Amino acid sequence: HTVDLSVLQRAAGDGRNWEASDTREDNKYTYFVSVCGKLARNGDAAVCAEGAAACQTMPADATFTPKTIGRGVATLTAVEGTVELRYGGDPEAPKCHSTFERSTRVIFTCRPGTLGHPVFLYEADDCEYVFEWQ
């Protein structure tokens, strides 16, 4: 099988990013997620690190340091009827819980007729941020 996610790619130069709100804590976090590329660093995502493919921000708190939660080349795998996109962590970034590099997993399922968008599901104990494309 072939999976083509190119329709979900947003060129860094077009100024658009996929965005998801946190479902915890009154949506205080906002996430920016790229599909197979780097984030466009503008608008609310301008605070994200250069080269980040996924980023956690807190727009209501100017003292919050944005977290790179994924960078590098995405890996795609098929898992039980879904496709998962994963970004590894940033070895240069501060560790999560003093131990883990933050990483991102996006779970795609077929939803004919719509491009969908990322929805934050949860943050795992090992600092993996999990989204479902709905």
PDB file of N, CA and C in Angstrom, residues 19-31 56-57 119-123 129 131:
ATOM      1  N   GLU A  19      -2.784  23.407  13.646  1.00  0.00           N
ATOM      2  CA  GLU A  19      -2.856  23.818  15.041  1.00  0.00           C
ATOM      3  C   GLU A  19      -3.838  22.928  15.792  1.00  0.00           C
ATOM      4  N   ALA A  20      -3.509  22.614  17.045  1.00  0.00           N
ATOM      5  CA  ALA A  20      -4.395  21.832  17.904  1.00  0.00           C
ATOM      6  C   ALA A  20      -4.367  22.427  19.304  1.00  0.00           C
ATOM      7  N   SER A  21      -5.510  22.456  19.944  1.00  0.00           N
ATOM      8  CA  SER A  21      -5.590  22.926  21.325  1.00  0.00           C
ATOM      9  C   SER A  21      -5.499  21.747  22.271  1.00  0.00           C
ATOM     10  N   ASP A  22      -4.951  22.005  23.434  1.00  0.00           N
ATOM     11  CA  ASP A  22      -4.853  20.971  24.458  1.00  0.00           C
ATOM     12  C   ASP A  22      -6.233  20.700  25.013  1.00  0.00           C
ATOM     13  N   THR A  23      -6.547  19.449  25.220  1.00  0.00           N
ATOM     14  CA  THR A  23      -7.852  19.080  25.769  1.00  0.00           C
ATOM     15  C   THR A  23      -7.831  19.048  27.289  1.00  0.00           C
ATOM     16  N   ARG A  24      -6.682  19.326  27.871  1.00  0.00           N
ATOM     17  CA  ARG A  24      -6.567  19.382  29.333  1.00  0.00           C
ATOM     18  C   ARG A  24      -6.485  20.842  29.783  1.00  0.00           C
ATOM     19  N   GLU A  25      -6.650  21.049  31.050  1.00  0.00           N
ATOM     20  CA  GLU A  25      -6.323  22.328  31.688  1.00  0.00           C
ATOM     21  C   GLU A  25      -6.860  23.548  30.945  1.00  0.00           C
ATOM     22  N   ASP A  26      -8.119  23.505  30.592  1.00  0.00           N
ATOM     23  CA  ASP A  26      -8.775  24.654  29.959  1.00  0.00           C
ATOM     24  C   ASP A  26      -8.074  25.138  28.692  1.00  0.00           C
ATOM     25  N   ASN A  27      -7.565  24.220  27.918  1.00  0.00           N
ATOM     26  CA  ASN A  27      -6.914  24.542  26.640  1.00  0.00           C
ATOM     27  C   ASN A  27      -5.790  25.567  26.781  1.00  0.00           C
ATOM     28  N   LYS A  28      -5.013  25.476  27.848  1.00  0.00           N
ATOM     29  CA  LYS A  28      -3.979  26.495  28.021  1.00  0.00           C
ATOM     30  C   LYS A  28      -2.801  26.324  27.077  1.00  0.00           C
ATOM     31  N   TYR A  29      -2.603  25.117  26.545  1.00  0.00           N
ATOM     32  CA  TYR A  29      -1.534  24.896  25.575  1.00  0.00           C
ATOM     33  C   TYR A  29      -2.092  24.901  24.162  1.00  0.00           C
ATOM     34  N   THR A  30      -1.285  25.388  23.248  1.00  0.00           N
ATOM     35  CA  THR A  30      -1.589  25.294  21.823  1.00  0.00           C
ATOM     36  C   THR A  30      -0.425  24.566  21.173  1.00  0.00           C
ATOM     37  N   TYR A  31      -0.749  23.650  20.295  1.00  0.00           N
ATOM     38  CA  TYR A  31       0.265  22.863  19.599  1.00  0.00           C
ATOM     39  C   TYR A  31       0.260  23.212  18.121  1.00  0.00           C
ATOM     40  N   GLN A  56       4.978  23.016  21.340  1.00  0.00           N
ATOM     41  CA  GLN A  56       3.968  23.303  22.365  1.00  0.00           C
ATOM     42  C   GLN A  56       4.163  24.750  22.825  1.00  0.00           C
ATOM     43  N   THR A  57       3.088  25.534  22.807  1.00  0.00           N
ATOM     44  CA  THR A  57       3.140  26.918  23.267  1.00  0.00           C
ATOM     45  C   THR A  57       2.039  27.150  24.298  1.00  0.00           C
ATOM     46  N   VAL A 119      -5.880  16.632  16.382  1.00  0.00           N
ATOM     47  CA  VAL A 119      -6.557  16.799  17.668  1.00  0.00           C
ATOM     48  C   VAL A 119      -5.653  16.199  18.740  1.00  0.00           C
ATOM     49  N   PHE A 120      -5.325  16.992  19.743  1.00  0.00           N
ATOM     50  CA  PHE A 120      -4.469  16.509  20.834  1.00  0.00           C
ATOM     51  C   PHE A 120      -5.211  15.439  21.611  1.00  0.00           C
ATOM     52  N   LEU A 121      -4.549  14.290  21.850  1.00  0.00           N
ATOM     53  CA  LEU A 121      -5.147  13.222  22.649  1.00  0.00           C
ATOM     54  C   LEU A 121      -4.584  13.191  24.063  1.00  0.00           C
ATOM     55  N   TYR A 122      -3.250  13.075  24.160  1.00  0.00           N
ATOM     56  CA  TYR A 122      -2.654  13.001  25.495  1.00  0.00           C
ATOM     57  C   TYR A 122      -1.136  13.142  25.406  1.00  0.00           C
ATOM     58  N   GLU A 123      -0.540  13.362  26.573  1.00  0.00           N
ATOM     59  CA  GLU A 123       0.905  13.341  26.712  1.00  0.00           C
ATOM     60  C   GLU A 123       1.252  12.099  27.524  1.00  0.00           C
ATOM     61  N   TYR A 129       3.936  13.206  22.760  1.00  0.00           N
ATOM     62  CA  TYR A 129       2.686  13.945  22.571  1.00  0.00           C
ATOM     63  C   TYR A 129       1.925  13.252  21.449  1.00  0.00           C
ATOM     64  N   PHE A 131      -1.384  12.790  18.943  1.00  0.00           N
ATOM     65  CA  PHE A 131      -2.476  13.469  18.258  1.00  0.00           C
ATOM     66  C   PHE A 131      -3.180  12.463  17.348  1.00  0.00           C
TER      67      PHE A 131
END
